[in-house]
């Protein structure tokens, strides 16, 4: 998962391949709670691992529920309708699918419970659910602003004889919460009457479907009256599988509709979800087809490819796909005409005010947008020249971040910055990695930052921190030469002109992996072996061999992958990536570098003199600077950075400022 302040997406050109989506958030959190309320053991497979499900699991543990996790499988020992602990303070983050049903269940079971969340959760309405529960005799107090969390729940004095009224036009989660909680106290038929139009009905269908899996057969009279039969009791189904998330699928359905497919691939194949899904957002397929997408499906899979182009503008009632409709708003950027998305008032009370947020960010890209209380109209930029490079504010809303990533396919060939990309952890922690596995662009579009410099100049440390802060890949070219030298030594090859051809033939077949701080060669950990002084000197020797350098050229180019690369070495900016938009050359003095290396070696228990280190570094500098192939020198357009008396943090800050100065945002 990306954990950066922002991620810059270069202009993207095509997409194709296969992806298996994570489990549905809506299903995962419902099933976790239903299993906890049941008596007995439930094994749930393919549970979504996200912020929202972690919030639910933490709350269930705090109530005394036995939970065992192994990967995406969760085993739950149910509470049988009564928490083990009658007092708890539960932190619910920004998880509406957790706080609302838990509020209802705890209010009916009784105890002393505090429920709170992040500041945005305290702005999300819960008053209609609280009003409905108070009709039943539940004791719920607001401990902040009336109508909003945080809440305190006490012991109820239940009255179940009259129908319960709940509004349906703010959030379907209020009705879902009641439907999931009331079987706990169904000594008689319990009736729920929905006041006003029920929005997001497909989410209620998910709830009813899952209740049936746990033995609760709710009777429904249209969408206005629901009856929980007397004697209803939760029964574990034993084992249950969570479908892949249909809302998450919308981004990849849109990707297939927007992006041309590379030769030899058949569009975007989505595994783990079919058109027969119980999730309402699967109807996003219908909207995508209306806009021009080609979609075919089979048992548990979908395949999507571009059909009509440009896409067709639509005028659509989105009550049935409220979350996935956000993706349509970005698809509208690629449509001919004005797209109108109606009946989306629920957007106003989600993780953010999504109508206002989408309107603001779409305008940044050059779109003309009209917004109303329950609708949004999007007219795309009239020509490629009218598109704008934009930094997209995501409002701590995972769906804003995910859908706007698709704007990187804009016809203007402009980059798009997504701020706070880690917010996707709410439902899809690896979203950007999944996206990058499917999309393609010309390598010249993929940004590279080169950090060159002499031995012990700190280029590796600087490059690693830059890559971490930007979310880019890292190429430690020195490690490649060290690995090559190690492999050559293990093969008994001389590290000079006599062994040059044999080493050059050996190098392309090396299986090299970088896994965090680990470096693997043919599956073996060589991290420590390539960090010795001897390994460094051997790397300097093989790097002077022209045939070896040529053999490693393609390998180094292969590290230029989305979303970008930070490459450190001695000729990254002059030979390997001469087109890099930012080249940095470190110029710390030999004296300063020797002192740094001396401190490192002494701290590790190595015996060496400062004078010997300096002599060695100066000899390496002379050898690297005078070699006939790719001598050590700054590129003509490199920025020189003397870090002799500058901390790593200050160096990183300076280089990031240089990088930002080259961005169009």
PDB file of N, CA and C in Angstrom, residues 24 36 88 118 130 201 330 334 343 350 379 390 431 546 600 623:
ATOM      1  N   UNK A  24     -15.862  -7.672  -0.893  1.00  0.00           N
ATOM      2  CA  UNK A  24     -16.768  -6.535  -0.739  1.00  0.00           C
ATOM      3  C   UNK A  24     -16.750  -6.006   0.694  1.00  0.00           C
ATOM      4  N   UNK A  36     -20.918 -12.631  14.523  1.00  0.00           N
ATOM      5  CA  UNK A  36     -20.708 -12.339  15.941  1.00  0.00           C
ATOM      6  C   UNK A  36     -22.010 -12.426  16.727  1.00  0.00           C
ATOM      7  N   UNK A  88     -17.738  -0.884  27.236  1.00  0.00           N
ATOM      8  CA  UNK A  88     -16.621  -0.734  26.298  1.00  0.00           C
ATOM      9  C   UNK A  88     -16.710   0.625  25.623  1.00  0.00           C
ATOM     10  N   UNK A 118     -13.379   9.310  13.895  1.00  0.00           N
ATOM     11  CA  UNK A 118     -12.564  10.438  13.438  1.00  0.00           C
ATOM     12  C   UNK A 118     -13.466  11.668  13.322  1.00  0.00           C
ATOM     13  N   UNK A 130     -31.002   6.868  15.541  1.00  0.00           N
ATOM     14  CA  UNK A 130     -31.198   7.029  16.985  1.00  0.00           C
ATOM     15  C   UNK A 130     -32.673   7.267  17.300  1.00  0.00           C
ATOM     16  N   UNK A 201     -31.528   1.124  -2.580  1.00  0.00           N
ATOM     17  CA  UNK A 201     -32.217  -0.140  -2.321  1.00  0.00           C
ATOM     18  C   UNK A 201     -31.346  -1.374  -2.523  1.00  0.00           C
ATOM     19  N   UNK A 330     -16.282  10.466 -13.580  1.00  0.00           N
ATOM     20  CA  UNK A 330     -14.979  10.582 -14.235  1.00  0.00           C
ATOM     21  C   UNK A 330     -15.049  10.038 -15.661  1.00  0.00           C
ATOM     22  N   UNK A 334     -14.702  11.619 -20.653  1.00  0.00           N
ATOM     23  CA  UNK A 334     -14.342  11.034 -21.943  1.00  0.00           C
ATOM     24  C   UNK A 334     -15.560  10.856 -22.843  1.00  0.00           C
ATOM     25  N   UNK A 343     -30.475  11.829  -8.536  1.00  0.00           N
ATOM     26  CA  UNK A 343     -30.920  11.057  -7.365  1.00  0.00           C
ATOM     27  C   UNK A 343     -29.720  10.563  -6.550  1.00  0.00           C
ATOM     28  N   UNK A 350     -21.775  11.135   2.867  1.00  0.00           N
ATOM     29  CA  UNK A 350     -20.826  10.018   2.858  1.00  0.00           C
ATOM     30  C   UNK A 350     -19.527  10.455   3.548  1.00  0.00           C
ATOM     31  N   UNK A 379     -19.734  18.286 -18.212  1.00  0.00           N
ATOM     32  CA  UNK A 379     -19.397  18.451 -19.627  1.00  0.00           C
ATOM     33  C   UNK A 379     -17.880  18.453 -19.734  1.00  0.00           C
ATOM     34  N   UNK A 390      -3.785  18.521 -12.950  1.00  0.00           N
ATOM     35  CA  UNK A 390      -4.431  18.868 -11.685  1.00  0.00           C
ATOM     36  C   UNK A 390      -3.891  18.033 -10.539  1.00  0.00           C
ATOM     37  N   UNK A 431      -4.899  -0.633  -4.224  1.00  0.00           N
ATOM     38  CA  UNK A 431      -5.537  -0.177  -5.461  1.00  0.00           C
ATOM     39  C   UNK A 431      -4.533   0.317  -6.485  1.00  0.00           C
ATOM     40  N   UNK A 546      33.535  -2.520 -20.267  1.00  0.00           N
ATOM     41  CA  UNK A 546      32.500  -2.072 -21.202  1.00  0.00           C
ATOM     42  C   UNK A 546      31.454  -3.136 -21.519  1.00  0.00           C
ATOM     43  N   UNK A 600      30.914   4.753  10.199  1.00  0.00           N
ATOM     44  CA  UNK A 600      30.088   3.574   9.951  1.00  0.00           C
ATOM     45  C   UNK A 600      30.852   2.288  10.252  1.00  0.00           C
ATOM     46  N   UNK A 623      39.855   6.336 -10.480  1.00  0.00           N
ATOM     47  CA  UNK A 623      39.572   5.225 -11.390  1.00  0.00           C
ATOM     48  C   UNK A 623      38.222   5.413 -12.085  1.00  0.00           C
TER      49      UNK A 623
END
